[in-house]
Tab-separated table of C-alpha atoms (C1' of nucleotides) in Angstrom:
chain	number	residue	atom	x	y	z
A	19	UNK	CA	18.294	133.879	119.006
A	20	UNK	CA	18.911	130.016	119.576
A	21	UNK	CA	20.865	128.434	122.199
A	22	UNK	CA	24.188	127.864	120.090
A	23	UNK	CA	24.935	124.297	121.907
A	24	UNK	CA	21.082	123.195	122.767
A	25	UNK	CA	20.584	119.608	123.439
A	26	UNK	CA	22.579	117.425	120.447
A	27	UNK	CA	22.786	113.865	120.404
A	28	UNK	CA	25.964	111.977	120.270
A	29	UNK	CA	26.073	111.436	116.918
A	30	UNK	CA	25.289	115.163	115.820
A	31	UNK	CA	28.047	115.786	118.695
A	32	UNK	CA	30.433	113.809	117.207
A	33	UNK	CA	30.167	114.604	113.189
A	34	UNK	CA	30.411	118.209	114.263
A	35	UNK	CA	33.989	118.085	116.135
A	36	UNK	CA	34.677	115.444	113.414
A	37	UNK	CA	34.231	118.235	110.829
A	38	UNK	CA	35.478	121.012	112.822
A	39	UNK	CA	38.623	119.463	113.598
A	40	UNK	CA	38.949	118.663	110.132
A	41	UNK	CA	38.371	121.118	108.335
A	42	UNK	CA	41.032	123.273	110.796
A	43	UNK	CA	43.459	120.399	110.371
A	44	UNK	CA	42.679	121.125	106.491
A	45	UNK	CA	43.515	124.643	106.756
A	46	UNK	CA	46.497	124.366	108.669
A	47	UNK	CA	48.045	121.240	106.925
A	48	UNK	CA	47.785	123.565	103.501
A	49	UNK	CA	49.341	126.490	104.902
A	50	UNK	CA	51.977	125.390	106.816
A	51	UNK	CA	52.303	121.301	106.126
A	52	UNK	CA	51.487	118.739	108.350
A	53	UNK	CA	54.898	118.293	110.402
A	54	UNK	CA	54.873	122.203	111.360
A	55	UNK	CA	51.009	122.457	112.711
A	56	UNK	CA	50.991	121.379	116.222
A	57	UNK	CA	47.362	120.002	117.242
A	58	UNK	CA	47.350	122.831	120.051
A	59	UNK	CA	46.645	125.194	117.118
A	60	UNK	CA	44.210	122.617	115.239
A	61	UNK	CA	41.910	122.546	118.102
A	62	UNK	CA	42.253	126.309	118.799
A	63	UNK	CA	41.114	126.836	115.332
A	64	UNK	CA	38.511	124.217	115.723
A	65	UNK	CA	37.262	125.235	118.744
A	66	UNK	CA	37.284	122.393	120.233
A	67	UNK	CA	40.200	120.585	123.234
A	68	UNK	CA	42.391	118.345	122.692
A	69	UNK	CA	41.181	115.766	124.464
A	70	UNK	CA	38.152	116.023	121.769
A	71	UNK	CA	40.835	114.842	119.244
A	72	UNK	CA	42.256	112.415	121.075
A	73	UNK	CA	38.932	110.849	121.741
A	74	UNK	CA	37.969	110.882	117.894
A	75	UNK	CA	41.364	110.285	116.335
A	76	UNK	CA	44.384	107.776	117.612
A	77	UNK	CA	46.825	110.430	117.150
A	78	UNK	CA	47.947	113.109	114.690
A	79	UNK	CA	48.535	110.948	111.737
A	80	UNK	CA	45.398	109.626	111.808
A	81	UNK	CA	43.573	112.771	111.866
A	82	UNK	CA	46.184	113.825	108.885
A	83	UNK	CA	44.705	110.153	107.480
A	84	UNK	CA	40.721	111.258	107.255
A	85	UNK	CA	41.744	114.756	105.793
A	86	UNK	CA	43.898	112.985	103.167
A	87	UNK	CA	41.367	110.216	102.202
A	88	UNK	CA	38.059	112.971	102.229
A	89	UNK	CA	40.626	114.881	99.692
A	90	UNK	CA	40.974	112.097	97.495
A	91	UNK	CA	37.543	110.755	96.973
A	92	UNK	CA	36.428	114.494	96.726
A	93	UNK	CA	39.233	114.828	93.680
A	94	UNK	CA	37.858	111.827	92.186
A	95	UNK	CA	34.489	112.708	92.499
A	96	UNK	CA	35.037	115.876	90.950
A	97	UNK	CA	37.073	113.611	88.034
A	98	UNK	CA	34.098	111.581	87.394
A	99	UNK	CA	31.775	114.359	87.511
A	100	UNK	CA	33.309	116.384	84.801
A	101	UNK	CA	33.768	113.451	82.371
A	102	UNK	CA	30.298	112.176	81.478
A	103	UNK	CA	31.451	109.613	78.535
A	104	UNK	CA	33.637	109.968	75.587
A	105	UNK	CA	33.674	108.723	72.044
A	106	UNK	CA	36.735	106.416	71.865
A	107	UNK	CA	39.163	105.516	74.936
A	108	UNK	CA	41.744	108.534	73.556
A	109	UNK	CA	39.751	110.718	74.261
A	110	UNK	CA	39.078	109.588	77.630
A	111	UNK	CA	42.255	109.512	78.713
A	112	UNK	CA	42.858	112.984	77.538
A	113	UNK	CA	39.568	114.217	79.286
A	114	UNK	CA	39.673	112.601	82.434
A	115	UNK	CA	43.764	114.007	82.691
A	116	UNK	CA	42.544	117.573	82.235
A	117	UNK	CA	39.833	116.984	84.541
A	118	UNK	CA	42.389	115.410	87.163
A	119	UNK	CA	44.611	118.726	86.357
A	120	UNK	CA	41.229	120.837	86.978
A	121	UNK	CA	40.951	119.252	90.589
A	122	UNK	CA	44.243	119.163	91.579
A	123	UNK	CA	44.027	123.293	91.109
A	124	UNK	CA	42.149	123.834	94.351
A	125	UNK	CA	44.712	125.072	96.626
A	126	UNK	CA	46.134	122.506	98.863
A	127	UNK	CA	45.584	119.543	97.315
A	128	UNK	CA	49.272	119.382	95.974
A	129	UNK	CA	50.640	119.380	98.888
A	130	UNK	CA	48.083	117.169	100.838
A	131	UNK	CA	47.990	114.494	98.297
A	132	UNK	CA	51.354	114.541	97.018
A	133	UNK	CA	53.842	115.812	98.943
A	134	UNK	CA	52.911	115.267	102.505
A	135	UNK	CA	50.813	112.233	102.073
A	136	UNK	CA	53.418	109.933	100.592
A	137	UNK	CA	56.078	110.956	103.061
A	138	UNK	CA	53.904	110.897	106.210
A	139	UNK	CA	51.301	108.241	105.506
A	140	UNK	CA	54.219	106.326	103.415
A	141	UNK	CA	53.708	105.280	99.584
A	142	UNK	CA	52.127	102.188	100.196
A	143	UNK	CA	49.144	103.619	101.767
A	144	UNK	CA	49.098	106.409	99.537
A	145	UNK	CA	48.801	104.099	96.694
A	146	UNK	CA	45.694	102.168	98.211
A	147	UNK	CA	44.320	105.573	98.563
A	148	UNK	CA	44.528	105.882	94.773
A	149	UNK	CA	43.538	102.759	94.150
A	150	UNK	CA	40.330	103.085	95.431
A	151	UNK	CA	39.751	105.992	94.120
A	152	UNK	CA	41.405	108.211	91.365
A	153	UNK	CA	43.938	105.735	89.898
A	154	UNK	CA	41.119	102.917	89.369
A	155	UNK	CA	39.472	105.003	86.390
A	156	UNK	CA	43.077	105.958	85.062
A	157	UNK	CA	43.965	101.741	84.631
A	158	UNK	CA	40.564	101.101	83.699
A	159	UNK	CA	40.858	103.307	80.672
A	160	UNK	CA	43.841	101.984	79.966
A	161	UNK	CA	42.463	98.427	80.147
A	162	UNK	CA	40.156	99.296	77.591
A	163	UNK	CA	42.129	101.397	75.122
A	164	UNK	CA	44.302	98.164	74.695
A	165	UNK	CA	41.382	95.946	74.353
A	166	UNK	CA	40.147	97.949	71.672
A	167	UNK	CA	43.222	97.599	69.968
A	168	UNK	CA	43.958	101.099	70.071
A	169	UNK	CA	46.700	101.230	72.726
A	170	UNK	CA	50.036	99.245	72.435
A	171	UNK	CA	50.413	96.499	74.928
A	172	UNK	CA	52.239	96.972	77.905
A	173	UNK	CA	51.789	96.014	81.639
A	174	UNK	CA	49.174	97.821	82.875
A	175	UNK	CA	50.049	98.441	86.518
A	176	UNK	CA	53.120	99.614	85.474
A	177	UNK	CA	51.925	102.020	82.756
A	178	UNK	CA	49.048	103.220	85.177
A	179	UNK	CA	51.503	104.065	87.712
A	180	UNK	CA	54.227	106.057	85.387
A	181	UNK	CA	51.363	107.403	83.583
A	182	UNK	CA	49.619	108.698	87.118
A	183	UNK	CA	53.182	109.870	88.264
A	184	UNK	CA	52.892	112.428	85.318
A	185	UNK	CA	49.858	113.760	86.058
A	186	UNK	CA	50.793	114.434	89.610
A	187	UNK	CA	54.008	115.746	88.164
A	188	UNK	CA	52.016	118.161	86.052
A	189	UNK	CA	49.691	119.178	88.633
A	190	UNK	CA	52.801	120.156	90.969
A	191	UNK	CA	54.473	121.901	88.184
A	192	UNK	CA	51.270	124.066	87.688
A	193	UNK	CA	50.328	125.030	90.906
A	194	UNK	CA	54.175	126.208	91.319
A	195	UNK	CA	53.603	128.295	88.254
A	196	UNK	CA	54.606	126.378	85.145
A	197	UNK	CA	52.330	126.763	81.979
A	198	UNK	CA	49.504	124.910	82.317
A	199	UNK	CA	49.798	124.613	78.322
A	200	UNK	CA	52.636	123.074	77.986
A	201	UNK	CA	52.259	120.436	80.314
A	202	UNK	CA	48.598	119.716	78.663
A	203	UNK	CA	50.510	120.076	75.527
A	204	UNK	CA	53.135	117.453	76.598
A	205	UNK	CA	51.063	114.970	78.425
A	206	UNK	CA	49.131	115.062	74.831
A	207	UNK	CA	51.678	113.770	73.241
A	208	UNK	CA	52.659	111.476	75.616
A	209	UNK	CA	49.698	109.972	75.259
A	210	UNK	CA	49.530	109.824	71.839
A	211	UNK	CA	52.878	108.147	71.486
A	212	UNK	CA	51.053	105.481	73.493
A	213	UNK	CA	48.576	104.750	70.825
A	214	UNK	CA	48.938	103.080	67.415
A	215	UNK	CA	48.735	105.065	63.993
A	216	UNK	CA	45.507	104.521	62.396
A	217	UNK	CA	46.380	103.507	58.930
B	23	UNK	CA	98.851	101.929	119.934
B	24	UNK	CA	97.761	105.371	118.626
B	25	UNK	CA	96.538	108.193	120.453
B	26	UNK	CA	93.365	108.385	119.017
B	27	UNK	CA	92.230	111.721	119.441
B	28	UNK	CA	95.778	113.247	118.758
B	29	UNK	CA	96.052	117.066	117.550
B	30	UNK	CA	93.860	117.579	114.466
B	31	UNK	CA	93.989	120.848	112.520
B	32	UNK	CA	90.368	122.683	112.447
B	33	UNK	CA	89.892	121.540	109.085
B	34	UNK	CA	90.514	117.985	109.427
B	35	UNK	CA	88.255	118.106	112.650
B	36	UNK	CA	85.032	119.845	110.840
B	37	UNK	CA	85.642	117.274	107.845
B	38	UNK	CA	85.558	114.015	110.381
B	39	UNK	CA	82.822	115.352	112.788
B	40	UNK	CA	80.574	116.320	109.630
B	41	UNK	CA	81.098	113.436	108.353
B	42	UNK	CA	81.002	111.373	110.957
B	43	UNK	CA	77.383	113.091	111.053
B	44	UNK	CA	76.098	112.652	107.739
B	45	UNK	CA	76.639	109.132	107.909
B	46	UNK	CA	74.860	108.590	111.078
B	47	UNK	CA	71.758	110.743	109.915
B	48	UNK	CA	72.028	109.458	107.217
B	49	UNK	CA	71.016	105.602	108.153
B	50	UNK	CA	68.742	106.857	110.642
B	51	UNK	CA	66.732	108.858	108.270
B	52	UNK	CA	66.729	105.897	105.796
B	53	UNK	CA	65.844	103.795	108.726
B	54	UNK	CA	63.016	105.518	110.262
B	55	UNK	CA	62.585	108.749	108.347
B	56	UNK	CA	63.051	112.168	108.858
B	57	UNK	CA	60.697	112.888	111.120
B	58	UNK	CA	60.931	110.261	113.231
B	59	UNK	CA	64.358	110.565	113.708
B	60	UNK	CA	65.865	112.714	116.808
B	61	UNK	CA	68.804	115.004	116.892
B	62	UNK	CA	69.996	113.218	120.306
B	63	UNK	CA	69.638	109.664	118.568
B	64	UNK	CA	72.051	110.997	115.690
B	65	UNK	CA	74.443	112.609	117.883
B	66	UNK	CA	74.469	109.427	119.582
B	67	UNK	CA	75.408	107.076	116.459
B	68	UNK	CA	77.918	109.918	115.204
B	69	UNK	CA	79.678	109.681	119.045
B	70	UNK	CA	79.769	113.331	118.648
B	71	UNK	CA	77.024	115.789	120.960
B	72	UNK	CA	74.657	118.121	120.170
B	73	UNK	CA	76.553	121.143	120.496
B	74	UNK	CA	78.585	120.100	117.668
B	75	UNK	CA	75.757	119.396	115.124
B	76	UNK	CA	74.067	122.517	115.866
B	77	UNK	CA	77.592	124.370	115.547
B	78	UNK	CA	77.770	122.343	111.894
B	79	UNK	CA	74.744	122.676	111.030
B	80	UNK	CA	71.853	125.483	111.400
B	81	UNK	CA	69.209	122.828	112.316
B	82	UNK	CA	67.748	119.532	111.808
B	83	UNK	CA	66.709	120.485	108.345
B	84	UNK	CA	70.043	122.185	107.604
B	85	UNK	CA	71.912	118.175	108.222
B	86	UNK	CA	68.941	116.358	106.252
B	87	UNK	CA	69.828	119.178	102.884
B	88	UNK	CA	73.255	118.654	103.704
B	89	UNK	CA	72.513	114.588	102.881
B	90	UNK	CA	70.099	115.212	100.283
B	91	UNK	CA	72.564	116.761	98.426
B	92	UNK	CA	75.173	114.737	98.701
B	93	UNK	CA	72.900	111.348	97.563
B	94	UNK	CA	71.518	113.123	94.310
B	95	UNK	CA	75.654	114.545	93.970
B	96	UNK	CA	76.617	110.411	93.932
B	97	UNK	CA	73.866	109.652	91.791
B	98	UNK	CA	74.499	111.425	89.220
B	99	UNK	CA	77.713	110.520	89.599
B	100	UNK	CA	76.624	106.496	88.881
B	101	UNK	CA	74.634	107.276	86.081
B	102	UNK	CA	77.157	109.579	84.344
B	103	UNK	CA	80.083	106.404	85.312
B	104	UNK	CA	77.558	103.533	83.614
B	105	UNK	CA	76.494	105.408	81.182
B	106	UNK	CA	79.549	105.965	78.564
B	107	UNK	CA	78.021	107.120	75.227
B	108	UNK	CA	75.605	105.718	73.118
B	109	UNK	CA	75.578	105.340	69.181
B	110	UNK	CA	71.773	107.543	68.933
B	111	UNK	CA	70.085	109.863	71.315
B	112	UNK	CA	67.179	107.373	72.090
B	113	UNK	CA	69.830	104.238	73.107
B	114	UNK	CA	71.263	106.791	75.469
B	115	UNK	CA	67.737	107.779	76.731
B	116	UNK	CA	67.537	104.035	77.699
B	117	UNK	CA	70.484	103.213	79.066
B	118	UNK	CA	70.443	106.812	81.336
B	119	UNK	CA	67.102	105.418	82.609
B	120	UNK	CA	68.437	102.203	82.998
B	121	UNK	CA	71.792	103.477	85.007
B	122	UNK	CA	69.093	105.680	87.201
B	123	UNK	CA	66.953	103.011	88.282
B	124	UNK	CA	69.930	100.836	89.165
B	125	UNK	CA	71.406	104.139	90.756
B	126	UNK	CA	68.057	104.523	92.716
B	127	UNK	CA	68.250	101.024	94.123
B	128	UNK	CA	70.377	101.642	96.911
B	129	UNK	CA	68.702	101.089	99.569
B	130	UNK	CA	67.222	103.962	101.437
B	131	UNK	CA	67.446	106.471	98.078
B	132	UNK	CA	64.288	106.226	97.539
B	133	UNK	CA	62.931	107.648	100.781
B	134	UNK	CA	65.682	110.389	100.824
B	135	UNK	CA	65.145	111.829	97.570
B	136	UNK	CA	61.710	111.065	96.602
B	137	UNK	CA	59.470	110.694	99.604
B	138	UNK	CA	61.449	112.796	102.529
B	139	UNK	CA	63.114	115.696	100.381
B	140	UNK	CA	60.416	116.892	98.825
B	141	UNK	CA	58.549	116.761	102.020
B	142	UNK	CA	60.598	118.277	104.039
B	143	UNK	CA	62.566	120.901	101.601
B	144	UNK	CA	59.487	121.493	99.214
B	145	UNK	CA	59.335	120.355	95.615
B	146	UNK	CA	61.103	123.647	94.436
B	147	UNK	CA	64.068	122.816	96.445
B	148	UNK	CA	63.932	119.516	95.276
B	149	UNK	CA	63.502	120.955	91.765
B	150	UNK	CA	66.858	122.784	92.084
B	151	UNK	CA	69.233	119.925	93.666
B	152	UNK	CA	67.828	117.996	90.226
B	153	UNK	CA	68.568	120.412	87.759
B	154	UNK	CA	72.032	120.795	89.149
B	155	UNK	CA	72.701	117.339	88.837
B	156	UNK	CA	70.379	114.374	87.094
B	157	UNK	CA	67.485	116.047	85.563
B	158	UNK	CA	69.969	118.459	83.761
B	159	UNK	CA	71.019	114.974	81.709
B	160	UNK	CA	67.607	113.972	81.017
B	161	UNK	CA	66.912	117.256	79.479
B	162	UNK	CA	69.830	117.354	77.432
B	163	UNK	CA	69.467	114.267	76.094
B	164	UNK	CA	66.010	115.087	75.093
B	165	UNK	CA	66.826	118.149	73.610
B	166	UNK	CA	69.327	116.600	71.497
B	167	UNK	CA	67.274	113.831	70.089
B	168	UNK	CA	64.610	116.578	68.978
B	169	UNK	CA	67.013	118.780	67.222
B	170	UNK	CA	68.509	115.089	65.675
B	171	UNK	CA	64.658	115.615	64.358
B	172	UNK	CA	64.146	111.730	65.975
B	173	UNK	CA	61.451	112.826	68.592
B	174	UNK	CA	58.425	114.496	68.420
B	175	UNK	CA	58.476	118.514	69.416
B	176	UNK	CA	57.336	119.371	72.873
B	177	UNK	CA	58.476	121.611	75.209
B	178	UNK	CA	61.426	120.089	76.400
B	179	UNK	CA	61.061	121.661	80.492
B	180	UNK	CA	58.058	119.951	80.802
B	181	UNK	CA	58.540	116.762	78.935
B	182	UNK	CA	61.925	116.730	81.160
B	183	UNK	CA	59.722	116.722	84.451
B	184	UNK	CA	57.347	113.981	83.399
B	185	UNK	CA	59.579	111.724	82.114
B	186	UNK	CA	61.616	112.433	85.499
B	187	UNK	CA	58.525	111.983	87.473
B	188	UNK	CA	57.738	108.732	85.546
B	189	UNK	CA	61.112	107.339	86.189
B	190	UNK	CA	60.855	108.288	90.323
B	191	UNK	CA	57.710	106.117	90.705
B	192	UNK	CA	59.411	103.692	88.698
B	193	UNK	CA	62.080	103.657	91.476
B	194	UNK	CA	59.618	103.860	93.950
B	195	UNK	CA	57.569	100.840	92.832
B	196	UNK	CA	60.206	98.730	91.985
B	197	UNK	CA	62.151	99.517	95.647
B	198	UNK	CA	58.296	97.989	96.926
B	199	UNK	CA	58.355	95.129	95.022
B	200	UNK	CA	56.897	95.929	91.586
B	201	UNK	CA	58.501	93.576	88.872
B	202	UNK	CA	61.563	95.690	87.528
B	203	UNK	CA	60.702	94.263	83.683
B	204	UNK	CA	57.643	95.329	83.758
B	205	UNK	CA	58.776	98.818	84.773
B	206	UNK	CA	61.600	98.733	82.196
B	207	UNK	CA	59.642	97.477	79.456
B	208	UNK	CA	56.606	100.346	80.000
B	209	UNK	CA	59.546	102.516	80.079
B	210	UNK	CA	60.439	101.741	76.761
B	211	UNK	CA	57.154	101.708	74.845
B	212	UNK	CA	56.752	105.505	76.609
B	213	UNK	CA	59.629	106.532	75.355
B	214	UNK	CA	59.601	104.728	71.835
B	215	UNK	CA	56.046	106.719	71.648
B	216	UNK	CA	58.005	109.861	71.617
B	217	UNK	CA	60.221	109.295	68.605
B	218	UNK	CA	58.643	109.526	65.102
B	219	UNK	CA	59.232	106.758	63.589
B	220	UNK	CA	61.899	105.787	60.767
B	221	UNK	CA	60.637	105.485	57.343
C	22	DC	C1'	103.217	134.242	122.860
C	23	DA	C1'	99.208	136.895	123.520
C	24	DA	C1'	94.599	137.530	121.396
C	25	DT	C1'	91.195	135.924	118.776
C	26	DT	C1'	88.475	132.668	116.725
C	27	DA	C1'	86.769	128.109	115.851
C	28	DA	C1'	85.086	123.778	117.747
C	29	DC	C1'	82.891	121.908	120.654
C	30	DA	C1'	80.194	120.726	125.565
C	31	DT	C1'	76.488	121.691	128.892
C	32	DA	C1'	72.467	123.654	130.702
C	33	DC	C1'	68.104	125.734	129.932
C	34	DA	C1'	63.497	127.398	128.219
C	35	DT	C1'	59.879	126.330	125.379
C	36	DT	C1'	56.914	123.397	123.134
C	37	DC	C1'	54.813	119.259	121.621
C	38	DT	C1'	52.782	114.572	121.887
C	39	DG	C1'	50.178	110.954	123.881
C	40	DC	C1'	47.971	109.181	127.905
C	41	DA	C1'	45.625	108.937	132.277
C	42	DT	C1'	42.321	110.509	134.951
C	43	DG	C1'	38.237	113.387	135.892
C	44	DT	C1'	33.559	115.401	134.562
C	45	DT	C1'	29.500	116.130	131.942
C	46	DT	C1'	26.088	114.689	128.575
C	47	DC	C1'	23.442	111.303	126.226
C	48	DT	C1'	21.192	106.484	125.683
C	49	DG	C1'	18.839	102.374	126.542
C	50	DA	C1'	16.804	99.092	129.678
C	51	DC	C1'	13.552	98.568	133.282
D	29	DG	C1'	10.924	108.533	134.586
D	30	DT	C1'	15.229	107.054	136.245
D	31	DC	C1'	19.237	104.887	136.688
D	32	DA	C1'	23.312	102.409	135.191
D	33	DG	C1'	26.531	102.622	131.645
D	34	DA	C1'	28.682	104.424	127.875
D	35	DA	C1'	30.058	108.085	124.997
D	36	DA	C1'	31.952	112.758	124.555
D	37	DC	C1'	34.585	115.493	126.045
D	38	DA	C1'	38.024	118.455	129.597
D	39	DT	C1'	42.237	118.801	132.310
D	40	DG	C1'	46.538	117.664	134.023
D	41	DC	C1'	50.802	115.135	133.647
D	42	DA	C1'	55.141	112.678	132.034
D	43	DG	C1'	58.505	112.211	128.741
D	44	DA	C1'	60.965	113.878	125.083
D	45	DA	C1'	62.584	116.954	121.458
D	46	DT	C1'	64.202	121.346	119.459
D	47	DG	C1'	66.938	125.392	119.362
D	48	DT	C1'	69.615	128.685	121.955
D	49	DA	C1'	72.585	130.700	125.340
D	50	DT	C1'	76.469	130.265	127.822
D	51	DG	C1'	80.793	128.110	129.232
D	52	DT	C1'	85.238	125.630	128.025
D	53	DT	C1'	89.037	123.829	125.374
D	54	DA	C1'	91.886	123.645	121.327
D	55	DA	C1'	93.769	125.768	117.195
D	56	DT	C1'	95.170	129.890	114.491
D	57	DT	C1'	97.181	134.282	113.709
D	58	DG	C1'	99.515	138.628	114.141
DNA sequence: CAATTAACATACATTCTGCATGTTTCTGAC
DNA sequence: GTCAGAAACATGCAGAATGTATGTTAATTG
């Protein structure tokens, strides 16, 4: 048996009631979205006091902030580790969208990315978010599909954000029990439409 | 000089102190969103109290539905007014886009029915208020231009909730400042990617 | 013209948020 | 090593908000 809180420094100290709180903000936020968990409950499930998350976070929202941005890059980690490299910048698009669909399946992230993020943390923000993470690859591809020739031209901030709206469409329609199939199906040939016939 | 609280039937008093309510949530939730908006704040602007809003109205929630509803009920109501009939199913594709984002840019629509709503009523709820009024357009129209055998075949549900989804962010981006062309245009070259072409 | 119901108004109990003020634990200089 | 200072909490408090329960006035109905 070890002492369970022996001698810690203060940075040990504070990434463990960093990650306890959350990780129980996590939980909570999923289940029962952020404007109906009160942080009584988040530190009770943490283990932890309130004053511990007032010390560590400004207030509510910002706590809500860290749990939001760790979700992001973690989606668009798991994006850019499940597409190593494709052939042509099609195929690309169409492999990093199922791998965005992939991610977005682990429970929670719907809601904490796009549902409660853009209406608490406003769209703005949400949209830096993206930027510096998930939505980044998405223009980038598009970028180079056109400069290959392959894509028709069209803005590309615009297209990246109708095109991203799609996909987080999709990924809402799925986790609320649509066909996963059809919308793969559909954002297919959306694509397609994008790109020029071959002759 | 009128009396100006002179004997009202019930009727005509629910229909002024509801809407007397409506409008004053209303601004304040456009104003400083839903959640950051108090029930004695709108009571205050609607020169009603509290006891009435709670005797209209189950709860907070119940009042924001309540104006939900009615802002997707007049927007439909716009888009159906602009948009008259068009010669082919893909001009009235464009101008029913067109007539929406115009729709959407009054101000404060945006935040009601695209960041708030589905926020605070869930996406399904959201879902529901759309298919009774806008969304049922969209997929109409698109179901008519495939059996016209002028767009590709996809399931029509979920081509009806990306294209939806793609026009919201649309809204969204322009309503931040995005160049409304540039939306337009990408628009266009999404949809014109859906019809096969004309030989 | 009673009796009932609807439309409020008021008061209350509970709960939450953010801050202010204590207390304990580490850290770094001497 | 120890001693000041800072960091990491813990506790208590003030203000405000939500929903409900209860009281009052005005309309409706038999």
């Amino acid at each position: 048996m070890q002492q369970e809180n022996a001698r810690r420094s203060n940075r040990e100290r504070t990434e463990a009631t960093r990650a306890a709180l959350m990780a129980a903000a996590r939980a909570l936020f999923i289940e029962k979205s952020y404007a109906e968990t009160a942080t009584p409950e988040i530190v009770a499930a943490a283990g932890v006091t309130r004053g511990a998350l007032y010390h560590h976070f400004a207030d509510k929202q910002a706590l809500f902030r860290a749990v939001v941005e760790r979700e992001a890059a973690e989606v668009a980690a798991e994006i850019e580790r499940a597409t190593p490299d494709a052939e042509n910048a099609r195929q690309a698009l169409l492999d990093g969208g199922r791998a965005f669909l992939a991610a977005m399946a682990t429970p929670g992230r719907t809601r904490l990315l796009l549902l409660d993020g853009p209406a608490v943390l406003g769209r703005a923000a949400m949209d830096e978010i993206d930027n510096r993470h998930g939505a980044r690859t998405l223009r980038e591809g598009l970028e180079a599909a056109m400069r290959e020739g392959a894509m028709k031209p069209a803005p590309v901030e615009a297209l990246t954000a109708l095109l991203a709206a799609a996909f987080d469409r999709a990924a809402l329609s799925i986790e609320a029990g649509a066909a996963q199939a059809d919308f793969i199906e559909t954002l297919g040939v959306v694509l397609d439409g994008l790109f020029l016939p071959t002759p």
